[in-house]
């Protein structure tokens, strides 16, 4: 695999792209690592303004991008140039912060089955069993993590929780065969169905986690 561009190179590319008025092939191929903002229109709901960072372009579905939006804990997979809910997409000239971290400690968290402790409304502590999947691209201090109770791809800065003892190790689950690139059908509570595709497989220790994009 080719090495990722440096933060400085990415910032320069994003500043260049932010000055282009119309989407081009170049724009579509070079927004990974850029800060973006756009409107979001869901059904009859009012338009919301979303701002975030483009983390990845999915290899098995190149029109799909993985985005971390400001103020949202979960990670989104969107076809930014095709999804009609995305309005007035802008590429911002902002630079993604790259603070220094203990890389050895950060790498040691990868693949750990953990019990992530969250504090409740009344000071109670709830433990969610999950798996630290990887360090997030672009945003170096963040980690991909998913939980048994809510199998969505989340992003958190976990190092402080680990140092404070709020990320104890737990027993991992079992390995399953790869499903990347295969279609999947998801039945909702109301009986309706949605289709999707497996876009990633993360195998760490004795657990296999698949990320799924649902249309």
mmCIF file of C-alpha atoms in Angstrom:
data_model
loop_
_atom_site.group_PDB
_atom_site.id
_atom_site.type_symbol
_atom_site.label_atom_id
_atom_site.label_comp_id
_atom_site.label_asym_id
_atom_site.label_seq_id
_atom_site.Cartn_x
_atom_site.Cartn_y
_atom_site.Cartn_z
ATOM 1 C CA UNK A 1 0.000 0.000 0.000
ATOM 2 C CA UNK A 2 1.183 3.535 -0.714
ATOM 3 C CA UNK A 3 2.040 5.744 2.217
ATOM 4 C CA UNK A 4 -0.633 8.324 3.126
ATOM 5 C CA UNK A 5 0.117 11.968 2.332
ATOM 6 C CA UNK A 6 1.575 14.110 5.074
ATOM 7 C CA UNK A 7 -0.794 16.375 7.063
ATOM 8 C CA UNK A 8 0.797 19.417 5.432
ATOM 9 C CA UNK A 9 0.272 18.000 1.927
ATOM 10 C CA UNK A 10 -3.330 17.098 2.722
ATOM 11 C CA UNK A 11 -4.023 20.572 4.117
ATOM 12 C CA UNK A 12 -2.559 22.174 0.980
ATOM 13 C CA UNK A 13 -4.720 19.964 -1.258
ATOM 14 C CA UNK A 14 -7.848 20.779 0.763
ATOM 15 C CA UNK A 15 -7.165 24.521 0.548
ATOM 16 C CA UNK A 16 -6.787 24.160 -3.229
ATOM 17 C CA UNK A 17 -9.976 22.147 -3.577
ATOM 18 C CA UNK A 18 -11.921 24.542 -1.345
ATOM 19 C CA UNK A 19 -11.348 27.271 -3.941
ATOM 20 C CA UNK A 20 -12.936 25.291 -6.781
ATOM 21 C CA UNK A 21 -16.550 26.273 -7.393
ATOM 22 C CA UNK A 22 -17.758 23.129 -9.156
ATOM 23 C CA UNK A 23 -17.184 19.468 -8.224
ATOM 24 C CA UNK A 24 -14.616 17.875 -10.543
ATOM 25 C CA UNK A 25 -13.064 14.443 -10.942
ATOM 26 C CA UNK A 26 -10.045 15.787 -9.046
ATOM 27 C CA UNK A 27 -12.275 16.982 -6.208
ATOM 28 C CA UNK A 28 -13.963 13.599 -5.951
ATOM 29 C CA UNK A 29 -10.652 11.765 -5.731
ATOM 30 C CA UNK A 30 -8.864 13.982 -3.220
ATOM 31 C CA UNK A 31 -11.212 14.837 -0.370
ATOM 32 C CA UNK A 32 -9.862 12.236 2.079
ATOM 33 C CA UNK A 33 -8.322 14.135 4.981
ATOM 34 C CA UNK A 34 -10.317 17.283 4.234
ATOM 35 C CA UNK A 35 -12.738 19.146 6.450
ATOM 36 C CA UNK A 36 -16.193 19.469 4.897
ATOM 37 C CA UNK A 37 -19.584 20.977 5.605
ATOM 38 C CA UNK A 38 -22.978 20.525 3.989
ATOM 39 C CA UNK A 39 -26.682 20.648 4.596
ATOM 40 C CA UNK A 40 -28.580 17.457 5.496
ATOM 41 C CA UNK A 41 -32.220 17.049 4.488
ATOM 42 C CA UNK A 42 -34.046 13.958 5.799
ATOM 43 C CA UNK A 43 -37.646 13.609 4.590
ATOM 44 C CA UNK A 44 -39.828 16.480 5.799
ATOM 45 C CA UNK A 45 -37.412 17.466 8.554
ATOM 46 C CA UNK A 46 -35.752 20.912 8.450
ATOM 47 C CA UNK A 47 -32.281 21.154 6.914
ATOM 48 C CA UNK A 48 -29.443 20.566 9.391
ATOM 49 C CA UNK A 49 -25.889 21.860 8.935
ATOM 50 C CA UNK A 50 -23.208 19.185 9.362
ATOM 51 C CA UNK A 51 -19.469 19.725 9.577
ATOM 52 C CA UNK A 52 -16.828 17.014 9.782
ATOM 53 C CA UNK A 53 -13.678 15.281 8.540
ATOM 54 C CA UNK A 54 -13.429 12.809 5.646
ATOM 55 C CA UNK A 55 -11.510 9.791 6.967
ATOM 56 C CA UNK A 56 -11.556 7.200 4.201
ATOM 57 C CA UNK A 57 -12.724 6.314 0.718
ATOM 58 C CA UNK A 58 -14.073 2.736 0.724
ATOM 59 C CA UNK A 59 -12.187 0.505 -1.722
ATOM 60 C CA UNK A 60 -15.076 -1.902 -2.465
ATOM 61 C CA UNK A 61 -17.419 1.058 -3.104
ATOM 62 C CA UNK A 62 -15.308 4.084 -4.174
ATOM 63 C CA UNK A 63 -18.273 6.486 -4.188
ATOM 64 C CA UNK A 64 -18.633 5.898 -0.439
ATOM 65 C CA UNK A 65 -16.717 7.953 2.132
ATOM 66 C CA UNK A 66 -16.315 7.409 5.860
ATOM 67 C CA UNK A 67 -16.867 10.676 7.763
ATOM 68 C CA UNK A 68 -16.572 11.753 11.390
ATOM 69 C CA UNK A 69 -18.966 14.642 12.000
ATOM 70 C CA UNK A 70 -18.391 17.154 14.778
ATOM 71 C CA UNK A 71 -20.513 16.441 17.849
ATOM 72 C CA UNK A 72 -21.478 12.917 16.721
ATOM 73 C CA UNK A 73 -19.947 9.814 18.326
ATOM 74 C CA UNK A 74 -20.703 7.366 15.517
ATOM 75 C CA UNK A 75 -19.017 7.317 12.115
ATOM 76 C CA UNK A 76 -21.059 7.825 8.940
ATOM 77 C CA UNK A 77 -20.708 6.218 5.518
ATOM 78 C CA UNK A 78 -22.118 8.481 2.810
ATOM 79 C CA UNK A 79 -21.931 8.796 -0.960
ATOM 80 C CA UNK A 80 -21.207 12.503 -0.657
ATOM 81 C CA UNK A 81 -21.482 13.267 -4.380
ATOM 82 C CA UNK A 82 -24.606 11.135 -4.976
ATOM 83 C CA UNK A 83 -26.754 11.179 -1.843
ATOM 84 C CA UNK A 84 -29.637 13.598 -2.427
ATOM 85 C CA UNK A 85 -29.849 14.278 1.306
ATOM 86 C CA UNK A 86 -26.431 15.975 1.116
ATOM 87 C CA UNK A 87 -26.933 19.639 0.160
ATOM 88 C CA UNK A 88 -24.341 22.234 -0.895
ATOM 89 C CA UNK A 89 -21.218 20.193 -0.112
ATOM 90 C CA UNK A 90 -18.234 22.435 0.643
ATOM 91 C CA UNK A 91 -14.576 21.534 1.125
ATOM 92 C CA UNK A 92 -13.097 23.742 3.832
ATOM 93 C CA UNK A 93 -9.538 25.125 3.981
ATOM 94 C CA UNK A 94 -9.275 24.147 7.660
ATOM 95 C CA UNK A 95 -6.418 21.950 8.813
ATOM 96 C CA UNK A 96 -7.084 18.823 10.883
ATOM 97 C CA UNK A 97 -5.172 19.103 14.213
ATOM 98 C CA UNK A 98 -2.344 16.576 14.666
ATOM 99 C CA UNK A 99 -1.440 16.577 18.389
ATOM 100 C CA UNK A 100 1.364 14.389 19.671
ATOM 101 C CA UNK A 101 0.419 11.171 21.442
ATOM 102 C CA UNK A 102 2.144 8.132 22.904
ATOM 103 C CA UNK A 103 2.137 5.963 19.765
ATOM 104 C CA UNK A 104 3.298 2.849 21.604
ATOM 105 C CA UNK A 105 0.441 3.115 24.100
ATOM 106 C CA UNK A 106 -2.045 3.910 21.332
ATOM 107 C CA UNK A 107 -0.985 0.892 19.272
ATOM 108 C CA UNK A 108 -1.217 -1.364 22.336
ATOM 109 C CA UNK A 109 -4.977 -0.712 22.529
ATOM 110 C CA UNK A 110 -5.653 -2.056 19.039
ATOM 111 C CA UNK A 111 -7.427 -5.396 19.052
ATOM 112 C CA UNK A 112 -8.325 -5.339 22.731
ATOM 113 C CA UNK A 113 -11.706 -6.598 23.886
ATOM 114 C CA UNK A 114 -12.648 -4.055 26.525
ATOM 115 C CA UNK A 115 -15.325 -3.038 28.971
ATOM 116 C CA UNK A 116 -15.754 0.687 28.267
ATOM 117 C CA UNK A 117 -17.093 2.453 31.340
ATOM 118 C CA UNK A 118 -19.514 5.351 30.773
ATOM 119 C CA UNK A 119 -20.889 7.622 33.469
ATOM 120 C CA UNK A 120 -24.691 7.833 33.606
ATOM 121 C CA UNK A 121 -26.915 10.815 34.329
ATOM 122 C CA UNK A 122 -26.898 10.296 38.101
ATOM 123 C CA UNK A 123 -23.240 9.403 38.481
ATOM 124 C CA UNK A 124 -23.798 5.683 37.931
ATOM 125 C CA UNK A 125 -21.269 3.823 35.809
ATOM 126 C CA UNK A 126 -22.294 1.498 32.988
ATOM 127 C CA UNK A 127 -19.883 -0.890 31.285
ATOM 128 C CA UNK A 128 -20.239 -1.627 27.575
ATOM 129 C CA UNK A 129 -18.311 -4.619 26.243
ATOM 130 C CA UNK A 130 -16.663 -3.812 22.940
ATOM 131 C CA UNK A 131 -13.619 -4.070 20.712
ATOM 132 C CA UNK A 132 -11.016 -1.410 19.893
ATOM 133 C CA UNK A 133 -10.706 -1.913 16.132
ATOM 134 C CA UNK A 134 -8.064 0.524 14.939
ATOM 135 C CA UNK A 135 -6.647 3.996 15.195
ATOM 136 C CA UNK A 136 -8.730 6.233 12.990
ATOM 137 C CA UNK A 137 -7.064 7.600 9.857
ATOM 138 C CA UNK A 138 -6.443 11.348 9.615
ATOM 139 C CA UNK A 139 -7.523 12.012 13.240
ATOM 140 C CA UNK A 140 -4.587 10.329 14.984
ATOM 141 C CA UNK A 141 -5.793 10.578 18.593
ATOM 142 C CA UNK A 142 -9.115 8.865 17.841
ATOM 143 C CA UNK A 143 -9.963 5.155 17.756
ATOM 144 C CA UNK A 144 -12.574 3.058 16.000
ATOM 145 C CA UNK A 145 -14.544 1.014 18.538
ATOM 146 C CA UNK A 146 -17.771 -1.001 18.433
ATOM 147 C CA UNK A 147 -19.956 -2.502 21.177
ATOM 148 C CA UNK A 148 -22.028 -5.652 21.674
ATOM 149 C CA UNK A 149 -25.032 -3.603 22.851
ATOM 150 C CA UNK A 150 -24.882 -1.278 19.850
ATOM 151 C CA UNK A 151 -22.886 -2.696 16.885
ATOM 152 C CA UNK A 152 -22.278 0.671 15.227
ATOM 153 C CA UNK A 153 -18.844 2.047 14.335
ATOM 154 C CA UNK A 154 -17.979 4.663 16.960
ATOM 155 C CA UNK A 155 -14.990 6.987 17.345
ATOM 156 C CA UNK A 156 -13.602 8.096 20.688
ATOM 157 C CA UNK A 157 -10.346 9.413 22.115
ATOM 158 C CA UNK A 158 -9.729 6.430 24.385
ATOM 159 C CA UNK A 159 -6.273 7.082 25.829
ATOM 160 C CA UNK A 160 -7.503 9.114 28.809
ATOM 161 C CA UNK A 161 -10.150 6.475 29.609
ATOM 162 C CA UNK A 162 -7.462 3.792 29.449
ATOM 163 C CA UNK A 163 -5.143 5.713 31.765
ATOM 164 C CA UNK A 164 -8.028 6.334 34.206
ATOM 165 C CA UNK A 165 -8.912 2.627 34.363
ATOM 166 C CA UNK A 166 -12.199 3.038 32.472
ATOM 167 C CA UNK A 167 -11.188 0.683 29.654
ATOM 168 C CA UNK A 168 -10.425 -2.703 31.307
ATOM 169 C CA UNK A 169 -9.725 -5.736 29.108
ATOM 170 C CA UNK A 170 -12.386 -8.416 28.644
ATOM 171 C CA UNK A 171 -12.581 -11.836 26.948
ATOM 172 C CA UNK A 172 -12.811 -11.604 23.125
ATOM 173 C CA UNK A 173 -15.421 -13.274 20.948
ATOM 174 C CA UNK A 174 -15.112 -15.797 18.125
ATOM 175 C CA UNK A 175 -13.805 -15.630 14.558
ATOM 176 C CA UNK A 176 -16.145 -15.776 11.542
ATOM 177 C CA UNK A 177 -15.425 -15.953 7.804
ATOM 178 C CA UNK A 178 -14.893 -12.798 5.752
ATOM 179 C CA UNK A 179 -18.010 -11.223 4.241
ATOM 180 C CA UNK A 180 -16.389 -8.146 2.640
ATOM 181 C CA UNK A 181 -18.029 -7.158 -0.638
ATOM 182 C CA UNK A 182 -21.122 -9.308 -0.055
ATOM 183 C CA UNK A 183 -24.668 -7.943 -0.054
ATOM 184 C CA UNK A 184 -26.747 -8.029 3.117
ATOM 185 C CA UNK A 185 -30.436 -7.445 3.880
ATOM 186 C CA UNK A 186 -31.447 -5.826 7.171
ATOM 187 C CA UNK A 187 -34.974 -6.156 8.589
ATOM 188 C CA UNK A 188 -36.130 -3.169 10.668
ATOM 189 C CA UNK A 189 -38.495 -3.279 13.651
ATOM 190 C CA UNK A 190 -41.394 -2.019 11.520
ATOM 191 C CA UNK A 191 -41.016 -4.940 9.091
ATOM 192 C CA UNK A 192 -39.409 -2.941 6.282
ATOM 193 C CA UNK A 193 -36.116 -4.090 4.784
ATOM 194 C CA UNK A 194 -32.925 -2.309 3.745
ATOM 195 C CA UNK A 195 -30.031 -3.612 1.672
ATOM 196 C CA UNK A 196 -26.350 -2.975 2.219
ATOM 197 C CA UNK A 197 -22.809 -4.193 1.586
ATOM 198 C CA UNK A 198 -19.995 -5.335 3.882
ATOM 199 C CA UNK A 199 -17.212 -2.770 3.405
ATOM 200 C CA UNK A 200 -14.530 -3.726 5.960
ATOM 201 C CA UNK A 201 -13.343 -6.661 8.006
ATOM 202 C CA UNK A 202 -11.293 -6.124 11.148
ATOM 203 C CA UNK A 203 -9.648 -9.211 12.632
ATOM 204 C CA UNK A 204 -7.885 -8.706 15.946
ATOM 205 C CA UNK A 205 -6.917 -11.366 18.441
ATOM 206 C CA UNK A 206 -9.855 -13.818 18.430
ATOM 207 C CA UNK A 207 -12.607 -11.579 17.131
ATOM 208 C CA UNK A 208 -13.821 -10.621 13.665
ATOM 209 C CA UNK A 209 -15.835 -7.439 13.106
ATOM 210 C CA UNK A 210 -17.492 -6.462 9.826
ATOM 211 C CA UNK A 211 -18.496 -2.898 8.959
ATOM 212 C CA UNK A 212 -21.686 -2.675 6.887
ATOM 213 C CA UNK A 213 -22.933 0.164 4.681
ATOM 214 C CA UNK A 214 -26.751 0.251 4.479
ATOM 215 C CA UNK A 215 -28.364 2.137 1.580
#
